[in-house]
Amino acid sequence: MTWTPHATVAVVVEDDQGRFLMVEEISGGKIVFNQPAGHVEKDEPILAAARREALEETGWQVEPEYFLGLYTFTAPANGVTYYRLCFAARALARQSSELDSDIIRAHWLSLEEVRERGPSLRSPLVLKCIEDYLEGRRYPLDVIVEA
């Protein structure tokens, strides 16, 4: 059996009221909450993937400003290991109300509202990324090198 890691991107976007851009989506037949996130497509630059996923899942144009870190998670449901490259991004403008088919809606949620959804967070990384962001974790985007 060939092991194939899954490269994903996610963005933590905070508004001026301290709320975070989140998506309510269907995954594995359940409703879950996540940051705007998804797979990097073939030949797609990582930052472009972060911008694209946010736009497709929330309708918001965002601009990554910092790299928060590389997070790994092995999903118990399927045994797949996901490598999540997470970014802090700034919301620029709402561009569309059309969202990916598995997205129910986009929300702006406070930290407490995210915590209250604990059992329905897509993975433990959702809250971990926000907490790392709030603790001041920031790396310059040039730590990502693509050749």
PDB file of C-alpha atoms in Angstrom:
ATOM      1  CA  MET A   1       0.000   0.000   0.000  1.00  0.00           C
ATOM      2  CA  THR A   2       1.362   3.405  -0.986  1.00  0.00           C
ATOM      3  CA  TRP A   3       1.252   6.121   1.643  1.00  0.00           C
ATOM      4  CA  THR A   4       0.145   9.433   0.190  1.00  0.00           C
ATOM      5  CA  PRO A   5       0.127  12.459   2.481  1.00  0.00           C
ATOM      6  CA  HIS A   6      -2.531  15.102   1.916  1.00  0.00           C
ATOM      7  CA  ALA A   7      -1.317  18.712   1.721  1.00  0.00           C
ATOM      8  CA  THR A   8      -3.921  21.223   2.869  1.00  0.00           C
ATOM      9  CA  VAL A   9      -4.058  24.938   3.589  1.00  0.00           C
ATOM     10  CA  ALA A  10      -6.124  26.838   6.139  1.00  0.00           C
ATOM     11  CA  VAL A  11      -6.534  30.499   7.021  1.00  0.00           C
ATOM     12  CA  VAL A  12      -7.255  32.149  10.342  1.00  0.00           C
ATOM     13  CA  VAL A  13      -9.032  35.419   9.582  1.00  0.00           C
ATOM     14  CA  GLU A  14      -9.969  37.768  12.424  1.00  0.00           C
ATOM     15  CA  ASP A  15     -12.180  40.819  11.949  1.00  0.00           C
ATOM     16  CA  ASP A  16     -11.955  44.089  13.892  1.00  0.00           C
ATOM     17  CA  GLN A  17     -14.513  42.788  16.396  1.00  0.00           C
ATOM     18  CA  GLY A  18     -12.392  39.774  17.386  1.00  0.00           C
ATOM     19  CA  ARG A  19     -14.483  37.273  15.426  1.00  0.00           C
ATOM     20  CA  PHE A  20     -13.074  34.541  13.210  1.00  0.00           C
ATOM     21  CA  LEU A  21     -14.168  33.561   9.722  1.00  0.00           C
ATOM     22  CA  MET A  22     -15.426  29.983   9.903  1.00  0.00           C
ATOM     23  CA  VAL A  23     -17.266  27.596   7.642  1.00  0.00           C
ATOM     24  CA  GLU A  24     -20.096  25.265   8.541  1.00  0.00           C
ATOM     25  CA  GLU A  25     -19.747  22.276   6.250  1.00  0.00           C
ATOM     26  CA  ILE A  26     -20.669  18.662   5.731  1.00  0.00           C
ATOM     27  CA  SER A  27     -17.867  16.143   6.213  1.00  0.00           C
ATOM     28  CA  GLY A  28     -18.385  12.417   6.528  1.00  0.00           C
ATOM     29  CA  GLY A  29     -22.141  12.942   6.662  1.00  0.00           C
ATOM     30  CA  LYS A  30     -21.885  15.260   9.701  1.00  0.00           C
ATOM     31  CA  ILE A  31     -22.099  19.019  10.085  1.00  0.00           C
ATOM     32  CA  VAL A  32     -18.757  20.391  11.276  1.00  0.00           C
ATOM     33  CA  PHE A  33     -17.033  23.759  11.682  1.00  0.00           C
ATOM     34  CA  ASN A  34     -13.636  24.627  10.239  1.00  0.00           C
ATOM     35  CA  GLN A  35     -11.510  27.505   9.082  1.00  0.00           C
ATOM     36  CA  PRO A  36     -11.610  28.087   5.358  1.00  0.00           C
ATOM     37  CA  ALA A  37      -9.392  25.195   4.325  1.00  0.00           C
ATOM     38  CA  GLY A  38      -8.800  22.587   1.682  1.00  0.00           C
ATOM     39  CA  HIS A  39      -6.406  20.644  -0.469  1.00  0.00           C
ATOM     40  CA  VAL A  40      -3.606  22.157  -2.485  1.00  0.00           C
ATOM     41  CA  GLU A  41      -4.238  21.318  -6.138  1.00  0.00           C
ATOM     42  CA  LYS A  42      -1.633  19.950  -8.542  1.00  0.00           C
ATOM     43  CA  ASP A  43       0.901  22.633  -9.550  1.00  0.00           C
ATOM     44  CA  GLU A  44      -0.858  25.245  -7.390  1.00  0.00           C
ATOM     45  CA  PRO A  45       1.300  27.602  -5.317  1.00  0.00           C
ATOM     46  CA  ILE A  46       0.543  27.250  -1.613  1.00  0.00           C
ATOM     47  CA  LEU A  47      -0.456  30.887  -1.014  1.00  0.00           C
ATOM     48  CA  ALA A  48      -2.702  30.795  -4.080  1.00  0.00           C
ATOM     49  CA  ALA A  49      -4.377  27.701  -2.623  1.00  0.00           C
ATOM     50  CA  ALA A  50      -5.035  29.542   0.653  1.00  0.00           C
ATOM     51  CA  ARG A  51      -6.611  32.477  -1.196  1.00  0.00           C
ATOM     52  CA  ARG A  52      -8.656  30.183  -3.445  1.00  0.00           C
ATOM     53  CA  GLU A  53     -10.009  28.001  -0.633  1.00  0.00           C
ATOM     54  CA  ALA A  54     -11.104  31.031   1.387  1.00  0.00           C
ATOM     55  CA  LEU A  55     -12.898  32.521  -1.611  1.00  0.00           C
ATOM     56  CA  GLU A  56     -14.568  29.241  -2.624  1.00  0.00           C
ATOM     57  CA  GLU A  57     -15.696  28.378   0.903  1.00  0.00           C
ATOM     58  CA  THR A  58     -16.674  31.804   2.272  1.00  0.00           C
ATOM     59  CA  GLY A  59     -17.019  34.214  -0.636  1.00  0.00           C
ATOM     60  CA  TRP A  60     -14.345  36.411   1.012  1.00  0.00           C
ATOM     61  CA  GLN A  61     -11.192  37.545  -0.745  1.00  0.00           C
ATOM     62  CA  VAL A  62      -8.378  37.225   1.802  1.00  0.00           C
ATOM     63  CA  GLU A  63      -4.688  38.024   1.779  1.00  0.00           C
ATOM     64  CA  PRO A  64      -2.294  35.824   3.776  1.00  0.00           C
ATOM     65  CA  GLU A  65      -0.014  37.947   5.962  1.00  0.00           C
ATOM     66  CA  TYR A  66       1.812  35.408   8.146  1.00  0.00           C
ATOM     67  CA  PHE A  67       2.552  31.705   8.310  1.00  0.00           C
ATOM     68  CA  LEU A  68       1.279  30.192  11.571  1.00  0.00           C
ATOM     69  CA  GLY A  69       2.770  26.754  11.192  1.00  0.00           C
ATOM     70  CA  LEU A  70       2.641  23.260   9.784  1.00  0.00           C
ATOM     71  CA  TYR A  71       0.166  21.048  11.643  1.00  0.00           C
ATOM     72  CA  THR A  72      -0.371  17.322  11.197  1.00  0.00           C
ATOM     73  CA  PHE A  73      -3.457  15.284  11.908  1.00  0.00           C
ATOM     74  CA  THR A  74      -4.318  11.656  11.221  1.00  0.00           C
ATOM     75  CA  ALA A  75      -8.076  11.361  10.848  1.00  0.00           C
ATOM     76  CA  PRO A  76      -9.436   8.447  12.870  1.00  0.00           C
ATOM     77  CA  ALA A  77     -12.298   7.933  10.402  1.00  0.00           C
ATOM     78  CA  ASN A  78     -10.059   7.110   7.432  1.00  0.00           C
ATOM     79  CA  GLY A  79      -6.478   6.907   8.718  1.00  0.00           C
ATOM     80  CA  VAL A  80      -5.362   9.654   6.305  1.00  0.00           C
ATOM     81  CA  THR A  81      -2.577  11.970   7.482  1.00  0.00           C
ATOM     82  CA  TYR A  82      -3.191  15.624   6.654  1.00  0.00           C
ATOM     83  CA  TYR A  83      -0.447  18.255   6.575  1.00  0.00           C
ATOM     84  CA  ARG A  84      -2.090  21.610   7.243  1.00  0.00           C
ATOM     85  CA  LEU A  85      -0.193  24.741   6.315  1.00  0.00           C
ATOM     86  CA  CYS A  86      -1.985  27.429   8.293  1.00  0.00           C
ATOM     87  CA  PHE A  87      -1.838  31.149   7.617  1.00  0.00           C
ATOM     88  CA  ALA A  88      -3.064  34.310   9.306  1.00  0.00           C
ATOM     89  CA  ALA A  89      -4.898  36.295   6.671  1.00  0.00           C
ATOM     90  CA  ARG A  90      -6.685  39.627   6.370  1.00  0.00           C
ATOM     91  CA  ALA A  91     -10.183  39.846   4.905  1.00  0.00           C
ATOM     92  CA  LEU A  92     -10.228  42.250   1.976  1.00  0.00           C
ATOM     93  CA  ALA A  93     -13.772  42.144   0.622  1.00  0.00           C
ATOM     94  CA  ARG A  94     -16.811  39.921   0.250  1.00  0.00           C
ATOM     95  CA  GLN A  95     -16.713  38.853  -3.391  1.00  0.00           C
ATOM     96  CA  SER A  96     -19.464  36.265  -3.753  1.00  0.00           C
ATOM     97  CA  SER A  97     -22.380  34.582  -2.062  1.00  0.00           C
ATOM     98  CA  GLU A  98     -21.780  31.352  -4.016  1.00  0.00           C
ATOM     99  CA  LEU A  99     -20.016  28.733  -1.895  1.00  0.00           C
ATOM    100  CA  ASP A 100     -18.622  25.243  -2.525  1.00  0.00           C
ATOM    101  CA  SER A 101     -21.349  22.591  -2.613  1.00  0.00           C
ATOM    102  CA  ASP A 102     -20.343  21.004   0.726  1.00  0.00           C
ATOM    103  CA  ILE A 103     -20.389  24.362   2.552  1.00  0.00           C
ATOM    104  CA  ILE A 104     -23.599  25.208   4.383  1.00  0.00           C
ATOM    105  CA  ARG A 105     -22.620  28.790   5.239  1.00  0.00           C
ATOM    106  CA  ALA A 106     -19.807  31.058   6.387  1.00  0.00           C
ATOM    107  CA  HIS A 107     -19.879  32.567   9.880  1.00  0.00           C
ATOM    108  CA  TRP A 108     -17.970  35.151  11.874  1.00  0.00           C
ATOM    109  CA  LEU A 109     -17.625  33.582  15.342  1.00  0.00           C
ATOM    110  CA  SER A 110     -16.018  34.753  18.572  1.00  0.00           C
ATOM    111  CA  LEU A 111     -13.423  32.554  20.247  1.00  0.00           C
ATOM    112  CA  GLU A 112     -16.036  31.464  22.782  1.00  0.00           C
ATOM    113  CA  GLU A 113     -18.474  30.543  20.020  1.00  0.00           C
ATOM    114  CA  VAL A 114     -15.748  28.450  18.370  1.00  0.00           C
ATOM    115  CA  ARG A 115     -14.971  26.750  21.697  1.00  0.00           C
ATOM    116  CA  GLU A 116     -18.671  26.029  22.251  1.00  0.00           C
ATOM    117  CA  ARG A 117     -18.653  24.067  18.990  1.00  0.00           C
ATOM    118  CA  GLY A 118     -15.805  21.865  20.270  1.00  0.00           C
ATOM    119  CA  PRO A 119     -17.408  18.491  19.539  1.00  0.00           C
ATOM    120  CA  SER A 120     -18.412  19.657  16.070  1.00  0.00           C
ATOM    121  CA  LEU A 121     -15.039  21.111  15.064  1.00  0.00           C
ATOM    122  CA  ARG A 122     -13.673  19.276  12.040  1.00  0.00           C
ATOM    123  CA  SER A 123     -10.468  18.443  13.914  1.00  0.00           C
ATOM    124  CA  PRO A 124      -8.590  19.572  17.037  1.00  0.00           C
ATOM    125  CA  LEU A 125      -6.406  21.682  14.733  1.00  0.00           C
ATOM    126  CA  VAL A 126      -9.231  24.183  14.178  1.00  0.00           C
ATOM    127  CA  LEU A 127      -9.048  25.540  17.729  1.00  0.00           C
ATOM    128  CA  LYS A 128      -5.276  24.988  17.989  1.00  0.00           C
ATOM    129  CA  CYS A 129      -4.623  27.249  14.985  1.00  0.00           C
ATOM    130  CA  ILE A 130      -6.765  30.036  16.473  1.00  0.00           C
ATOM    131  CA  GLU A 131      -5.092  29.685  19.876  1.00  0.00           C
ATOM    132  CA  ASP A 132      -1.624  29.815  18.292  1.00  0.00           C
ATOM    133  CA  TYR A 133      -2.669  32.925  16.368  1.00  0.00           C
ATOM    134  CA  LEU A 134      -3.984  34.580  19.543  1.00  0.00           C
ATOM    135  CA  GLU A 135      -0.757  33.703  21.390  1.00  0.00           C
ATOM    136  CA  GLY A 136       1.114  35.748  18.773  1.00  0.00           C
ATOM    137  CA  ARG A 137       2.591  33.020  16.619  1.00  0.00           C
ATOM    138  CA  ARG A 138       3.679  34.686  13.356  1.00  0.00           C
ATOM    139  CA  TYR A 139       6.296  33.702  10.807  1.00  0.00           C
ATOM    140  CA  PRO A 140       7.083  35.667   7.663  1.00  0.00           C
ATOM    141  CA  LEU A 141       5.585  34.262   4.474  1.00  0.00           C
ATOM    142  CA  ASP A 142       9.052  33.893   2.958  1.00  0.00           C
ATOM    143  CA  VAL A 143       9.592  30.783   5.115  1.00  0.00           C
ATOM    144  CA  ILE A 144       7.519  29.102   2.374  1.00  0.00           C
ATOM    145  CA  VAL A 145       9.837  28.455  -0.553  1.00  0.00           C
ATOM    146  CA  GLU A 146       8.481  27.000  -3.766  1.00  0.00           C
ATOM    147  CA  ALA A 147      10.832  26.162  -6.607  1.00  0.00           C
TER     148      ALA A 147
END
